Short mmCIF file of C-alpha atoms in Angstrom, two decimals:
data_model
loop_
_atom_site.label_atom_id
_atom_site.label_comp_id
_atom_site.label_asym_id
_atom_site.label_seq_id
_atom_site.Cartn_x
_atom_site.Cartn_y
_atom_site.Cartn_z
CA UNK A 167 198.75 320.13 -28.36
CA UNK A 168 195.87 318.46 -29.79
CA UNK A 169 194.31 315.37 -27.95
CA UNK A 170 191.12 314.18 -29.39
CA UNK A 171 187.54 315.60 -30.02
CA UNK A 172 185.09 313.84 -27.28
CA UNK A 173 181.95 313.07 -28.26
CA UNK A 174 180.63 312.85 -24.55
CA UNK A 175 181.50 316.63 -23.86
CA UNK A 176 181.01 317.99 -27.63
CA UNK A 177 184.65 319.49 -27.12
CA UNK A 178 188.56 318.79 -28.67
CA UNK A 179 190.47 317.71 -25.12
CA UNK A 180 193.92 319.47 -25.36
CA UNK A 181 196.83 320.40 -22.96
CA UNK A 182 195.11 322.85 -21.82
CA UNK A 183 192.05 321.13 -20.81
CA UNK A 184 193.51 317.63 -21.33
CA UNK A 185 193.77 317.42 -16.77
CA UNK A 186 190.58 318.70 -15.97
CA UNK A 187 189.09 316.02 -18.64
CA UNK A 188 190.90 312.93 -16.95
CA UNK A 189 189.59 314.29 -13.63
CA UNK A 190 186.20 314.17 -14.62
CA UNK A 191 186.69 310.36 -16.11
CA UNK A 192 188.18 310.22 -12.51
CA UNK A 193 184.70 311.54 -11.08
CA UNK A 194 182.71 309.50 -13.30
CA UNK A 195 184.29 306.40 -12.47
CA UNK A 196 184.33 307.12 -8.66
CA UNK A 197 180.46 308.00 -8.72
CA UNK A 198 179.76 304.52 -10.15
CA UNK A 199 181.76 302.83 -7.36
CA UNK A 200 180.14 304.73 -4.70
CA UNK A 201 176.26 303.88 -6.72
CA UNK A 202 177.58 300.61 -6.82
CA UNK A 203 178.56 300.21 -3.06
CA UNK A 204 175.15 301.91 -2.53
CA UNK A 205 173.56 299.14 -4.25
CA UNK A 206 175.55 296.34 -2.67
CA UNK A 207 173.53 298.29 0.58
CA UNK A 208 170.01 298.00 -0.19
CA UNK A 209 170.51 294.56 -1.36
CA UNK A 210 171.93 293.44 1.62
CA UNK A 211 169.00 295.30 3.45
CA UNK A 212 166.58 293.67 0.66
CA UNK A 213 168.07 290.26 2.46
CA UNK A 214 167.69 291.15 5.93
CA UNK A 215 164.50 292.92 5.48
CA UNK A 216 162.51 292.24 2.38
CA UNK A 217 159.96 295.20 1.36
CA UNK A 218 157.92 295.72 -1.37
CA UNK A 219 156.68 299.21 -2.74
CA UNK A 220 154.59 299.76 -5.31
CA UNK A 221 154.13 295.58 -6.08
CA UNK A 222 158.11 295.78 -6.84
CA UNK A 223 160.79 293.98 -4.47
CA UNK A 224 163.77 296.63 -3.21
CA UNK A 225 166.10 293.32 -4.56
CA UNK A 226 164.71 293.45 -8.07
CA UNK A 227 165.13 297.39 -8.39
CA UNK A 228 168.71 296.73 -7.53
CA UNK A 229 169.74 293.64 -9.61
CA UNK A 230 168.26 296.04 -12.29
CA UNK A 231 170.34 298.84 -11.32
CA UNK A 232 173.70 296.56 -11.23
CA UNK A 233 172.77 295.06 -14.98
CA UNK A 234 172.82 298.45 -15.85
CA UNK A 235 176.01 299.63 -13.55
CA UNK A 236 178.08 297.22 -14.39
CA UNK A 237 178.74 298.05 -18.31
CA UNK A 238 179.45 301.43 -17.49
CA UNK A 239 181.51 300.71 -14.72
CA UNK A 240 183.97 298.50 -16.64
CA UNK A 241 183.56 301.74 -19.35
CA UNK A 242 184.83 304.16 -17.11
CA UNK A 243 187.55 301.94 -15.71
CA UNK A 244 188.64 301.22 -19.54
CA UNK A 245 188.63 305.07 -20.49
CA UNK A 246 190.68 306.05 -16.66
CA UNK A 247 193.29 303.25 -17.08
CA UNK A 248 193.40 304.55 -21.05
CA UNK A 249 193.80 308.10 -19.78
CA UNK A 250 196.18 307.18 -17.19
CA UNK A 251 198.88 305.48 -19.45
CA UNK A 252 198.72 308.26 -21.82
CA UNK A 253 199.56 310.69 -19.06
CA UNK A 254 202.32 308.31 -18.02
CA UNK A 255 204.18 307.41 -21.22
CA UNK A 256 203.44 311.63 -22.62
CA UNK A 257 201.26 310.33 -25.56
CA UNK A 258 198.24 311.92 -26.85
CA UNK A 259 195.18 310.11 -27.99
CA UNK A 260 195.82 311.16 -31.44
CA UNK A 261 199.65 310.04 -31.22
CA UNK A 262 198.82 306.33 -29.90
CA UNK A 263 196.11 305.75 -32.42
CA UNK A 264 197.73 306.98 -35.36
CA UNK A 265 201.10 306.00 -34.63
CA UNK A 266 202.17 305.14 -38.14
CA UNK A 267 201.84 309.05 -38.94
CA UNK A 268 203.90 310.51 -36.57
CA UNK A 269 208.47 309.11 -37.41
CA UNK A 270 209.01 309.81 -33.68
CA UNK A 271 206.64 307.07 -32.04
CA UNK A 272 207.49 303.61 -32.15
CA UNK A 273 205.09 301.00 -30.84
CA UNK A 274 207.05 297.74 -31.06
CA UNK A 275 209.54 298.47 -28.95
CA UNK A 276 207.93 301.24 -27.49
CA UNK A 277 209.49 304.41 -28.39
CA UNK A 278 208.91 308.66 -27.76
CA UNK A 279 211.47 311.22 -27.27
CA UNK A 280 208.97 313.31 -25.73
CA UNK A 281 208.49 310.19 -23.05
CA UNK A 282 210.83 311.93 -19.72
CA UNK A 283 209.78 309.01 -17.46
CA UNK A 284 206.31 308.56 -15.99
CA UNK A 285 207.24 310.38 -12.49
CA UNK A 286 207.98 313.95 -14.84
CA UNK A 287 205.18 313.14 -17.28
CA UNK A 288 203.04 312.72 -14.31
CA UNK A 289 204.06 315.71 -12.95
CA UNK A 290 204.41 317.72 -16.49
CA UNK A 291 200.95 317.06 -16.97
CA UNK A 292 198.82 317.39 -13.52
CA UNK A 293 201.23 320.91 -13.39
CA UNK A 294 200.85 321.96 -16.77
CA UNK A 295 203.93 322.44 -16.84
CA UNK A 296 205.48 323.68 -20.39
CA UNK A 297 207.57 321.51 -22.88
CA UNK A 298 208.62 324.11 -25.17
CA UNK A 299 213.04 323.21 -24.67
CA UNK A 300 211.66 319.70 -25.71
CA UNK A 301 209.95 320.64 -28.83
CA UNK A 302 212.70 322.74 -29.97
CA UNK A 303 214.66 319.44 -30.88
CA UNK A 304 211.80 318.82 -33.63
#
C-alpha cells in the first residue's frame, strides 16, 4: 500500500515502512523540544551569569539558535500531527491528497470504508497488522 515518496529520506513510505517513518518524525520532533529546552537553559544561565567567548555573548548564540529552531519546530509538529491523523482515520498520503481519484473517499462529510475507528486503525497500523478480509470487498 503505497504512501508517498519522501524527499527527506530519498525513499516511497509504505505499509511496510509507513511506522518506522512516523517514528522517526516522532524523533525529529522530540529532538527539537529537548534542543529547544536546552536553549531555554543557557539563556537563563546567559541571565544569571553573562559570559562572553570568543567576543560573542552565550544570549546571542542562543536567540540565534531559537530563530532558527523555531521554523523547524512548528515543521515537525505540522508533519507529526499530519502523520498522526492519517494513522487515525486509515488514509494514506496519496488517498487524502488526491481524494477526487479514489470513489471510496469522501471529504465533505468525511467518508472511508477502510476507516474501522481510530482505536483499530491505531492499532492496525503500529501492529502491522493485515487488512486483506477488508480489501476483498473492493
Amino acid at each position: 500500500r503505497f504512501d508517498h515518496h519522501c524527499p527527506f529520506v530519498a525513499n516511497c513510505v509504505g505499509a511496510k515502512n509507513n511506522p518506522y517513518f512516523v517514528g522517526m518524525i516522532a524523533a525529529e520532533t522530540m529532538n527539537l523540544v529537548v534542543a529547544g529546552l536546552m536553549l531555554l537553559q543557557v539563556m537563563y544561565e546567559g541571565i544569571a551569569e553573562p559570559r562572553v567567548y570568543l567576543g560573542i555573548s552565550r544570549m546571542l548564540v542562543s536567540v540565534v539558535c531559537w530563530i532558527f529552531l523555531v521554523p523547524l519546530l512548528i515543521i515537525g509538529c505540522a508533519f507529526l500531527s499530519f502523520a498522526l491523523y492519517r494513522i487515525a482515520y486509515n488514509i494514506t498520503t496519496n488517498e487524502q491528497v488526491n481524494h477526487e481519484r479514489y470513489g471510496y473517499i469522501f471529504m465533505k462529510p468525511y467518508f472511508n470504508r477502510f476507516d474501522r475507528g481510530w482505536a483499530q486503525n491505531c492499532i492496525n497500523f503500529w501492529t502491522l497488522a493485515d487488512d486483506k478480509p477488508l480489501r476483498s470487498q473492493l
